[in-house]
PDB file of C-alpha atoms and ligand atoms in Angstrom:
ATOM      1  CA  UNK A 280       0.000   0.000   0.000  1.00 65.00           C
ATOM      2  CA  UNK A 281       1.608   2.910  -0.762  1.00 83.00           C
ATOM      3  CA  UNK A 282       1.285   5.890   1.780  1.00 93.00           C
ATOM      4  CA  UNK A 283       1.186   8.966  -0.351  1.00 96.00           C
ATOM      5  CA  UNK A 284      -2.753   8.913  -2.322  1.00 97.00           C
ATOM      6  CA  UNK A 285      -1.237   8.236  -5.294  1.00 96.00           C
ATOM      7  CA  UNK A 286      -4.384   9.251  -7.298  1.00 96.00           C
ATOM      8  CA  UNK A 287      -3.730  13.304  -6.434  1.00 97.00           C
ATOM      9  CA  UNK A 288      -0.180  12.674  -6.559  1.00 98.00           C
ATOM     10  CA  UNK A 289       1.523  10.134  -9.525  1.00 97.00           C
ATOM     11  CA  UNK A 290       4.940  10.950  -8.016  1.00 96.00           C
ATOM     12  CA  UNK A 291       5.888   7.706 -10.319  1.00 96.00           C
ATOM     13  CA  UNK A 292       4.961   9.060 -13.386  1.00 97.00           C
ATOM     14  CA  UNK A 293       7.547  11.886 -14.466  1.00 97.00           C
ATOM     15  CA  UNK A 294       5.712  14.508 -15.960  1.00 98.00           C
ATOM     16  CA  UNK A 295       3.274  14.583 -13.411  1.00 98.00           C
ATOM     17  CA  UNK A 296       5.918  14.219 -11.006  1.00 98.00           C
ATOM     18  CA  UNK A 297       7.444  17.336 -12.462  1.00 98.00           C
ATOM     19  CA  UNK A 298       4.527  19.894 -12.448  1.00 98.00           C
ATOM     20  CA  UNK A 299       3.918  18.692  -8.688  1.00 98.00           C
ATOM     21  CA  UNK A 300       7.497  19.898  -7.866  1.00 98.00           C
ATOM     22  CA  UNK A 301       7.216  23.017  -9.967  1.00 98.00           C
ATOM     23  CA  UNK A 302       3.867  24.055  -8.846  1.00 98.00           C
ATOM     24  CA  UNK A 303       5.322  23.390  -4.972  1.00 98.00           C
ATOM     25  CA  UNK A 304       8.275  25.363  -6.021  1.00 98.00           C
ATOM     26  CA  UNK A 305       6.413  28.526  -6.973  1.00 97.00           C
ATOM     27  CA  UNK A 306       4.491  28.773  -3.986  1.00 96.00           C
ATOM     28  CA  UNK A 307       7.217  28.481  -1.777  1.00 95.00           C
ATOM     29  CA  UNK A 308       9.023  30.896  -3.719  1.00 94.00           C
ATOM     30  CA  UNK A 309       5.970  33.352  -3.619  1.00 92.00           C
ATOM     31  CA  UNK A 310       4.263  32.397  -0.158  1.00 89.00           C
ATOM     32  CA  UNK A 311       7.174  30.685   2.056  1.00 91.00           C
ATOM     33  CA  UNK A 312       4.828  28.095   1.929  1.00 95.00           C
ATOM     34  CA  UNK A 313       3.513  25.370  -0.285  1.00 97.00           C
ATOM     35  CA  UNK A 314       0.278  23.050   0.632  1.00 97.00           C
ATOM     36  CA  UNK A 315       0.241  19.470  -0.761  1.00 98.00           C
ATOM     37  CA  UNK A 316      -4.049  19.179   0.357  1.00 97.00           C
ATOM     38  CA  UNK A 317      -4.882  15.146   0.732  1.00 98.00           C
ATOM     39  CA  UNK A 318      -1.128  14.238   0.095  1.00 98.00           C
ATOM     40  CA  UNK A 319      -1.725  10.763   2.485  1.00 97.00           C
ATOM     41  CA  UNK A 320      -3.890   7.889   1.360  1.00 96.00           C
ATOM     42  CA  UNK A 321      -7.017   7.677   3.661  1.00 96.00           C
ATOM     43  CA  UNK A 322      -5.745   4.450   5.198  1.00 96.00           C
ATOM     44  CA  UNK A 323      -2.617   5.696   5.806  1.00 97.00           C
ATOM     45  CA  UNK A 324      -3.591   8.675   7.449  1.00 98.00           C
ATOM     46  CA  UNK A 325      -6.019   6.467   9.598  1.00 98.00           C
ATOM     47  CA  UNK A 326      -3.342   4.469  10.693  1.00 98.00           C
ATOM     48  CA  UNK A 327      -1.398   7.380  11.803  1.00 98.00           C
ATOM     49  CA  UNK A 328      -4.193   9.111  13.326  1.00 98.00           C
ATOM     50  CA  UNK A 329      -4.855   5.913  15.738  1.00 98.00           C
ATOM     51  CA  UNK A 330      -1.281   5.850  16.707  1.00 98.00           C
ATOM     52  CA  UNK A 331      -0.946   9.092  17.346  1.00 98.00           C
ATOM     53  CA  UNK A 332      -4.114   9.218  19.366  1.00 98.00           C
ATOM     54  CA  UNK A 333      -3.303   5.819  21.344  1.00 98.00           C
ATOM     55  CA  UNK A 334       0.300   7.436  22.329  1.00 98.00           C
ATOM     56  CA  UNK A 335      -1.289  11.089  23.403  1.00 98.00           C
ATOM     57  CA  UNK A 336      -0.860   9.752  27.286  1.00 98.00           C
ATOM     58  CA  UNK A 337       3.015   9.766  26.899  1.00 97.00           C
ATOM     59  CA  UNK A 338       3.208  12.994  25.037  1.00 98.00           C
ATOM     60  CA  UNK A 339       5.136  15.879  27.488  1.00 98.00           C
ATOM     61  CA  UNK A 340       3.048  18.961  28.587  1.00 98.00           C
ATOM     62  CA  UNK A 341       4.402  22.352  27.372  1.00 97.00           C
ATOM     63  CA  UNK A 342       3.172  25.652  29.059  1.00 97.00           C
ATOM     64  CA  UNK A 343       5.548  28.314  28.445  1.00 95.00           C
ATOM     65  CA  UNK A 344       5.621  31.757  27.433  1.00 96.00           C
ATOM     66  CA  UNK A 345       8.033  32.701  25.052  1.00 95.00           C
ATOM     67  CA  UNK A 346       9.690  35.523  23.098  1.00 94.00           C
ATOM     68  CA  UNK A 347       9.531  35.040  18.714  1.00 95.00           C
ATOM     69  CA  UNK A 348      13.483  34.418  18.057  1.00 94.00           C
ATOM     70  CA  UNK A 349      14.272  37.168  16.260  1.00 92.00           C
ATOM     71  CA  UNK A 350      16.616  36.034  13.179  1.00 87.00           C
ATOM     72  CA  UNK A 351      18.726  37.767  10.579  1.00 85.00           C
ATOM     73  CA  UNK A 352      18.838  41.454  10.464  1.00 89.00           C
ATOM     74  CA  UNK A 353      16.091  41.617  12.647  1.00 90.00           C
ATOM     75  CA  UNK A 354      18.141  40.235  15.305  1.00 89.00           C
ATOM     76  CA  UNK A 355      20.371  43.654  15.569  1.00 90.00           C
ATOM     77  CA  UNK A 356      17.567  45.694  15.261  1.00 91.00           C
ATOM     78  CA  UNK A 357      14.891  44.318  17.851  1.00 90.00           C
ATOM     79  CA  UNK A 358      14.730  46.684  20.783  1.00 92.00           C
ATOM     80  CA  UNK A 359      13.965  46.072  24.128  1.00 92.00           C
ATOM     81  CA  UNK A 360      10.351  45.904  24.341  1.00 94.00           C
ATOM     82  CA  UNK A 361       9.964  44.236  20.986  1.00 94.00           C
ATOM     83  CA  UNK A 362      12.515  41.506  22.910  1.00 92.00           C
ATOM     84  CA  UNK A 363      10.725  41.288  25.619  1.00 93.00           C
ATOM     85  CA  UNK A 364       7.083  40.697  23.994  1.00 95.00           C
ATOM     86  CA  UNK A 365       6.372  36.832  24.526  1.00 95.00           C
ATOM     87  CA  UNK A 366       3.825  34.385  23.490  1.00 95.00           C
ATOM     88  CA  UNK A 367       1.977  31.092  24.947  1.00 97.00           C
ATOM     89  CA  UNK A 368       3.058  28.243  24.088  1.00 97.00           C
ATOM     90  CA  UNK A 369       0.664  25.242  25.017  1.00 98.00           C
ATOM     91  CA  UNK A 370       0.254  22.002  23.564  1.00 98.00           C
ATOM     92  CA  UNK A 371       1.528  18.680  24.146  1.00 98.00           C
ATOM     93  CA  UNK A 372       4.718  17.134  22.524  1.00 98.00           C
ATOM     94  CA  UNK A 373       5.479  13.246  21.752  1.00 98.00           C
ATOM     95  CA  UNK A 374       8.880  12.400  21.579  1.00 98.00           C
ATOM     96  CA  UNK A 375       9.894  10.306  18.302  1.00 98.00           C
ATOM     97  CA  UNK A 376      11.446   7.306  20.418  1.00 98.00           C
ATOM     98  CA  UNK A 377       8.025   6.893  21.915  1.00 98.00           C
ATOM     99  CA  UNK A 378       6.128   6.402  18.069  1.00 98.00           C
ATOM    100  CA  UNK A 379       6.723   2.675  16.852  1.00 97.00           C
ATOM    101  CA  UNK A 380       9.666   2.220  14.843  1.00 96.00           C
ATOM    102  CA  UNK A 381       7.835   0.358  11.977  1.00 96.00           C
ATOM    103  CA  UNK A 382       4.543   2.564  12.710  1.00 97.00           C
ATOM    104  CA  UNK A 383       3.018   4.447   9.731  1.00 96.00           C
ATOM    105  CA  UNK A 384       4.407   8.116  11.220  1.00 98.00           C
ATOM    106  CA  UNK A 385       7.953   6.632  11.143  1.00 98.00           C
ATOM    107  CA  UNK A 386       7.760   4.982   7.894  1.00 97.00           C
ATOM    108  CA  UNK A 387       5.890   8.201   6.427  1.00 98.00           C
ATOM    109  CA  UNK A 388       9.035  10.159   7.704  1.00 98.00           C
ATOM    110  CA  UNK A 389      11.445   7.884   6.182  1.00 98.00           C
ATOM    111  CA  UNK A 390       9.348   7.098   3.075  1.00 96.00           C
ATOM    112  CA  UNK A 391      11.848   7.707  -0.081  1.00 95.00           C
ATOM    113  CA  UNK A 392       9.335   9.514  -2.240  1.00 95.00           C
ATOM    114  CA  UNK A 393       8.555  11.996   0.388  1.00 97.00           C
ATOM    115  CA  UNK A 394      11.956  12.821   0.914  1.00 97.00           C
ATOM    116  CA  UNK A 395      12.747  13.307  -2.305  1.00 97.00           C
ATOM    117  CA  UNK A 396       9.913  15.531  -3.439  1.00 98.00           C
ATOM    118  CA  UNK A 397      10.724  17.532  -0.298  1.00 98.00           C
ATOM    119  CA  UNK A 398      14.289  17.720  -1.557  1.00 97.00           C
ATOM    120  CA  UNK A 399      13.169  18.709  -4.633  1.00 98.00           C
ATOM    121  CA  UNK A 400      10.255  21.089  -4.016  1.00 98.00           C
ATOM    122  CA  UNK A 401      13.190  22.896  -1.636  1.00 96.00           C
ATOM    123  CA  UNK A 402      15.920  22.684  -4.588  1.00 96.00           C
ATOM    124  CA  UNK A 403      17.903  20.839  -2.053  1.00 95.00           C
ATOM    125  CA  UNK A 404      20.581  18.215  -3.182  1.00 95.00           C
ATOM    126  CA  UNK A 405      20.209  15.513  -0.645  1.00 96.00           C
ATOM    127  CA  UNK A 406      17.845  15.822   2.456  1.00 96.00           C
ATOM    128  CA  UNK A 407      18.504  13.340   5.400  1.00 97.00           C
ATOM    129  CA  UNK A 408      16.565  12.361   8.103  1.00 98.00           C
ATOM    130  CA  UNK A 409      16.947  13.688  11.845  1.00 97.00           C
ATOM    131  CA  UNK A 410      19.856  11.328  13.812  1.00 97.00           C
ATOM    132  CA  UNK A 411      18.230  12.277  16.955  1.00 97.00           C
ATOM    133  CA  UNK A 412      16.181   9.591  18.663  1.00 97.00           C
ATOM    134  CA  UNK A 413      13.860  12.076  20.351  1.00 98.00           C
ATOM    135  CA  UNK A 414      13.392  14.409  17.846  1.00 97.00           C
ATOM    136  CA  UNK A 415      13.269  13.053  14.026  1.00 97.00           C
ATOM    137  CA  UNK A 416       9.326  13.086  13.661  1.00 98.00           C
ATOM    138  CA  UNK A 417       6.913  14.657  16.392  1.00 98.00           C
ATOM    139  CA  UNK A 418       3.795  14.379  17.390  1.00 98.00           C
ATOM    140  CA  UNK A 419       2.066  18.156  19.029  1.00 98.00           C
ATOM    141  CA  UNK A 420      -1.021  17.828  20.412  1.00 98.00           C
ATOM    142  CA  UNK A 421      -3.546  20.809  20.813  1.00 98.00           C
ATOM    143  CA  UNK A 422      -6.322  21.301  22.777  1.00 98.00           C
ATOM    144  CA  UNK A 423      -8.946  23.853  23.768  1.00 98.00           C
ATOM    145  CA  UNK A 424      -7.299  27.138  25.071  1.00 98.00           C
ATOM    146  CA  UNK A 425      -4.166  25.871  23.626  1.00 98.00           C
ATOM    147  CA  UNK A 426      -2.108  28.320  20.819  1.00 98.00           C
ATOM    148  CA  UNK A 427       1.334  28.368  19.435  1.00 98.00           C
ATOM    149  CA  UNK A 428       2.795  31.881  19.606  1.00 97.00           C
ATOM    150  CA  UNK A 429       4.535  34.038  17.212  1.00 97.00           C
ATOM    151  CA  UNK A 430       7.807  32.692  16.469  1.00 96.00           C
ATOM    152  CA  UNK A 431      10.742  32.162  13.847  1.00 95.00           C
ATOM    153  CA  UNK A 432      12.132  28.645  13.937  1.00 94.00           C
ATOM    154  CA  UNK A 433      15.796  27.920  14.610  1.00 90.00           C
ATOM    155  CA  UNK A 434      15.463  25.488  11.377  1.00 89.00           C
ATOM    156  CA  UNK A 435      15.300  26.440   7.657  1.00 89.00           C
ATOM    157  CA  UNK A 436      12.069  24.896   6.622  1.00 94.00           C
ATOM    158  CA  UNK A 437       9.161  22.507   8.358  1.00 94.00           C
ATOM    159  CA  UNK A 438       7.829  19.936   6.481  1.00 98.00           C
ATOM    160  CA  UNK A 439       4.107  19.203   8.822  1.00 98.00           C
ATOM    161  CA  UNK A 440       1.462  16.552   7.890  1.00 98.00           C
ATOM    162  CA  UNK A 441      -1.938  17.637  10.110  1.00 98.00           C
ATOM    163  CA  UNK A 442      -3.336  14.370  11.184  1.00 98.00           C
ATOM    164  CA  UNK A 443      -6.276  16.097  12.509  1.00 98.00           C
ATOM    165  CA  UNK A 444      -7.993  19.465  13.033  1.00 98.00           C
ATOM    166  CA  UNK A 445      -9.851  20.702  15.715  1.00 97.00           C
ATOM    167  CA  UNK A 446     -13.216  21.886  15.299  1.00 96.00           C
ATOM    168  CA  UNK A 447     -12.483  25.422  15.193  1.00 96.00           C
ATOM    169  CA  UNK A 448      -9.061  27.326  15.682  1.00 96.00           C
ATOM    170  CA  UNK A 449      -5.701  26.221  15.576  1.00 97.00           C
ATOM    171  CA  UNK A 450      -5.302  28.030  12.019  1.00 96.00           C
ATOM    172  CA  UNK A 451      -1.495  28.251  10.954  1.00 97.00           C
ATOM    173  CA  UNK A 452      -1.061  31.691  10.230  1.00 97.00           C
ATOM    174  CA  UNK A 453       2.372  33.327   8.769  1.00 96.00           C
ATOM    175  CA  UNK A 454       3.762  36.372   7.491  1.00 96.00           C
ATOM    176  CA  UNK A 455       6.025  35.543   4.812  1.00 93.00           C
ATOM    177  CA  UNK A 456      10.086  37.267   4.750  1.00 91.00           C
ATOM    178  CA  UNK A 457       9.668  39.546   7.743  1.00 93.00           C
ATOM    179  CA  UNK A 458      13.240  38.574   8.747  1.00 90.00           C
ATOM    180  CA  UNK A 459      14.059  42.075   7.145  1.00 91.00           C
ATOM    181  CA  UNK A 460      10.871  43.415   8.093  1.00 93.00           C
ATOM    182  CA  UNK A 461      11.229  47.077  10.139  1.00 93.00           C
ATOM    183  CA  UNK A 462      10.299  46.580  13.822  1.00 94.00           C
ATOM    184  CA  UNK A 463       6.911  48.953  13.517  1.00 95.00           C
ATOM    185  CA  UNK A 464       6.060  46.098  11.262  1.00 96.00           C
ATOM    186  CA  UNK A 465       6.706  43.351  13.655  1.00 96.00           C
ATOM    187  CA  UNK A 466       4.927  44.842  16.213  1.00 96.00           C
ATOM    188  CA  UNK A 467       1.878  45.257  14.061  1.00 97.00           C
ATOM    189  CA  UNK A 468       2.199  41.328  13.149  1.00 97.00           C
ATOM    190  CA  UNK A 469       2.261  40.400  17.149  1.00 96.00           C
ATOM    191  CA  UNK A 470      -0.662  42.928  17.775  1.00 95.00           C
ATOM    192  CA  UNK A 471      -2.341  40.634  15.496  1.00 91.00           C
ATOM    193  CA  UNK A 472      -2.978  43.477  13.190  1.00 93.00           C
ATOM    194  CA  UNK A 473      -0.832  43.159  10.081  1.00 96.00           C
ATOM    195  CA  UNK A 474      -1.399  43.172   6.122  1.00 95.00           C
ATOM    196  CA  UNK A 475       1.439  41.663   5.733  1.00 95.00           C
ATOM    197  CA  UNK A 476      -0.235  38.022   7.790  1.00 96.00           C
ATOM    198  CA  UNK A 477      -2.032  34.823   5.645  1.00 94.00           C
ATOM    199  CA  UNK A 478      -3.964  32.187   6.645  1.00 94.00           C
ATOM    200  CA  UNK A 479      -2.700  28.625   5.291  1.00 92.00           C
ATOM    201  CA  UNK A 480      -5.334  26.599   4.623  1.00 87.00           C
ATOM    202  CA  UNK A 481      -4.627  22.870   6.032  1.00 93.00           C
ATOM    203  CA  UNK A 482      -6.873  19.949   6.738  1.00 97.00           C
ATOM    204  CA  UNK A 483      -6.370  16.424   7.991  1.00 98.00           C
ATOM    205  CA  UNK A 484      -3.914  15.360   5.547  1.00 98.00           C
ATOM    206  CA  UNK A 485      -2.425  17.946   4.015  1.00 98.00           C
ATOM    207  CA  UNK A 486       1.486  18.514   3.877  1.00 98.00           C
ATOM    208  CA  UNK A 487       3.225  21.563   4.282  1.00 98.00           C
ATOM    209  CA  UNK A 488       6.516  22.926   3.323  1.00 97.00           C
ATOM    210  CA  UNK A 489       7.565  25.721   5.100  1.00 96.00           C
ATOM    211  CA  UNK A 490      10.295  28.401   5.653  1.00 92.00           C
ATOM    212  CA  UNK A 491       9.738  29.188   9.206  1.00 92.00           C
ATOM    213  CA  UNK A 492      13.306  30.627   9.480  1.00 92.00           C
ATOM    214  CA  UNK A 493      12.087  33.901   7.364  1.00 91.00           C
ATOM    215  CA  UNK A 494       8.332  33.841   8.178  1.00 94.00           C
ATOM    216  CA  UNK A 495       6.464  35.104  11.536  1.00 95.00           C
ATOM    217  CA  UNK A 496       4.075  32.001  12.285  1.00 97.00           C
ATOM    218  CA  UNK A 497       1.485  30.350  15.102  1.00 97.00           C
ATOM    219  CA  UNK A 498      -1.116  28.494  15.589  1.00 98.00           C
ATOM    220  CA  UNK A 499      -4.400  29.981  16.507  1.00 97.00           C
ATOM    221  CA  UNK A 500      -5.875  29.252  20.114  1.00 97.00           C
ATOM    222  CA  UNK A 501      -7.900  25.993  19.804  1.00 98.00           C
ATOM    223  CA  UNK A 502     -11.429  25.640  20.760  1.00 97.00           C
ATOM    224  CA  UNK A 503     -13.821  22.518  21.086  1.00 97.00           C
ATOM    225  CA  UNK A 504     -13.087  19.186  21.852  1.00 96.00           C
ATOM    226  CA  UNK A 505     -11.163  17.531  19.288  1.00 97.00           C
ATOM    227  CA  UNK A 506      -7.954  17.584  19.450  1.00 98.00           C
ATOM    228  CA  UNK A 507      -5.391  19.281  16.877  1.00 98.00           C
ATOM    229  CA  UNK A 508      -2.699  16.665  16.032  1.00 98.00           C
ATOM    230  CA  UNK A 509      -0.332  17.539  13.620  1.00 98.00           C
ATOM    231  CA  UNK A 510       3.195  15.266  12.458  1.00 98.00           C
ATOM    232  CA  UNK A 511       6.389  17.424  12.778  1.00 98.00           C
ATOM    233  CA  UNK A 512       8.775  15.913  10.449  1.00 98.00           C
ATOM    234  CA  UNK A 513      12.607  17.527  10.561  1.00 97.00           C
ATOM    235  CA  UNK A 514      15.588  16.643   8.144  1.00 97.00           C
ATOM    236  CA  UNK A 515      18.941  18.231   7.580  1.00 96.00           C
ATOM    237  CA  UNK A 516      20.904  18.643   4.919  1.00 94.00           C
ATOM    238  CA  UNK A 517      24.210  16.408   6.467  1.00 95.00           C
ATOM    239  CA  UNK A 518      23.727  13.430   7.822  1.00 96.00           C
ATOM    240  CA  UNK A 519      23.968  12.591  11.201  1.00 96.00           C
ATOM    241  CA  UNK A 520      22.177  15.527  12.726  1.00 96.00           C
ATOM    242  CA  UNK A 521      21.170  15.484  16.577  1.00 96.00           C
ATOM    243  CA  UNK A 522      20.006  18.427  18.586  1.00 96.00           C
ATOM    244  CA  UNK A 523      21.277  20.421  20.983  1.00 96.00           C
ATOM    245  CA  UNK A 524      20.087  18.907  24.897  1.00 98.00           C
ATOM    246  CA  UNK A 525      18.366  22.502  25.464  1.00 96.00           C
ATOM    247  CA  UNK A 526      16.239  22.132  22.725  1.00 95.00           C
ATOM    248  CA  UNK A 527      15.057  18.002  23.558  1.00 97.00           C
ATOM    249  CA  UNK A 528      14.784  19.716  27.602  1.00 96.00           C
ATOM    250  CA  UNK A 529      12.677  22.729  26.413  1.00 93.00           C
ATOM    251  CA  UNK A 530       9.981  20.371  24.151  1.00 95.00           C
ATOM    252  CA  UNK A 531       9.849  17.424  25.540  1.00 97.00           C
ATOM    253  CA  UNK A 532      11.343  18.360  29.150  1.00 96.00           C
ATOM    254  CA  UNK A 533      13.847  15.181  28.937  1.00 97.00           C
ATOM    255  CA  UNK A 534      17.233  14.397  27.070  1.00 97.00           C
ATOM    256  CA  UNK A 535      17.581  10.841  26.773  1.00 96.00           C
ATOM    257  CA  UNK A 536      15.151   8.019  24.698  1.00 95.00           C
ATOM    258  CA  UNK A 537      12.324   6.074  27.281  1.00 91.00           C
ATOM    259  CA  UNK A 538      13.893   2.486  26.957  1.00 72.00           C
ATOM    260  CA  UNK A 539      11.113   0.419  25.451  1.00 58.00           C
TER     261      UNK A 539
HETATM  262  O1  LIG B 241       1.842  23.146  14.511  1.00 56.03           O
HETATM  263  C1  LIG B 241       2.123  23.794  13.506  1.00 56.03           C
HETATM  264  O2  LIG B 241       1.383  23.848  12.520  1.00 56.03           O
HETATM  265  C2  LIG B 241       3.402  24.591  13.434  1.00 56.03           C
HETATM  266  C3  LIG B 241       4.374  24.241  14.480  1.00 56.03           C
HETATM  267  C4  LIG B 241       5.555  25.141  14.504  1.00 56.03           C
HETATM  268  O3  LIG B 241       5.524  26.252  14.076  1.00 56.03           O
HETATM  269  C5  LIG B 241       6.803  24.664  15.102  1.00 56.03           C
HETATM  270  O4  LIG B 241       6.828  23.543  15.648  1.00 56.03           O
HETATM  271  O5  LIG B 241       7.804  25.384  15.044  1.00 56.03           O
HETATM  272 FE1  LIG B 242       7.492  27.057  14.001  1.00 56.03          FE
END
């Protein structure tokens, strides 16, 4: 069975395979951002969605408020106050040691035709998967009154997979290369009153591509029972990549795998 729905997406036949790519190209070279809407099969999205749920129990509890990691020029320029403006961060994190090894998450991260559309959507040579035990793909889990503040990510781009939505909120919203944005800008984009902000449209299924190193983004607060559960996938472009302890402490509040 093959884990992609190959009927939207005939990554095996060439052409097709092309004007995916291009089309994914161009809106990442326009947007930041390009949407891949029902990229999973049905099953295969079931499957993940059921282990994802069944492992929600072990995922770590996150409740932090935190500042938008200023990057690039923006990084000189930030004053004080703009510094000092912080964000909620609230959800619930699943380390990747704790998802089966063989599970349909894992084997979705590792599949060969995702990584290599990713690699080629991004005009990157060779992508490689995350050496890190803990953090290679993650699961965040997001209930009601939970949000994901404004931030930057550390990382070049985000590849996501939203297993499922809530019922209303949790919107990914992003303003596009504001790493050389002026700081009157910024602060218009944290007041939550910015032209310069989009809402990405994402449903269960879809894959995202994202460059959350040159983009403002967060997730809207959540409302309503249903949880939002969305698959965090990372790769690097050398092999061998593990992250820093302060970063596995600050999601997932531990540094070492859980033994199974
Ligand atoms: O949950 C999402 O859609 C985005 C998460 C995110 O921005 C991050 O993990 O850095
Ligand atoms: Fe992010």
């Amino acid at each position: 069975m093959s884990i992609v729905n190959t009927s939207l997406y005939p990554l095996s036949d060439a052409a097709r395979r092309a004007a995916i790519v291009e089309t994914a190209a161009r809106q990442l070279a326009e947007d930041g951002a390009a949407a891949f809407p029902d990229f999973v099969a049905p099953e295969a999205l079931a499957e993940m969605v059921a282990e994802a749920a069944a492992k929600f129990g072990s995922a770590h509890r996150r409740d932090q408020m935190l500042g938008f990691n200023p990057r690039g020029p923006l990084a000189d320029i930030a004053d004080e106050a703009l510094r000092n403006r912080a964000a909620p961060y609230s959800m619930w994190i699943l380390g990747s040691d704790l998802l089966e090894a063989d599970g349909a998450v894992q084997s979705f991260y590792r599949s060969p035709e995702l990584m290599a559309l990713v690699q080629d959507a991004l005009g990157i040579a060779r992508l490689h998967t995350t050496a890190d035990p803990l953090i290679n793909v993650n699961i965040t889990y997001m209930g009601a009154g939970d949000q994901h503040g404004w931030h930057f990510d550390d990382n070049d781009f985000v590849v996501s997979l939203l297993l499922q939505a809530p019922e209303t909120g949790g919107a990914f919203e992003y303003a596009p290369e504001v790493d050389t944005a002026p700081v009157e800008d910024i602060n218009a984009i944290l007041d939550g009153a910015s032209p310069r902000t989009r809402l990405q449209k994402v449903e269960a299924g879809t894959l995202l591509l994202f460059r959350g190193c040159r983009a403002l983004h967060r997730v809207t607060e959540v409302a309503g029972d249903k949880r939002r559960m969305i698959a965090l996938l990372s790769y690097h472009t050398e092999p061998g990549f593990v992250y820093a302890d302060s970063v596995k402490q600050n999601g997932l509040g531990r540094v070492s795998a859980i033994a199974a």
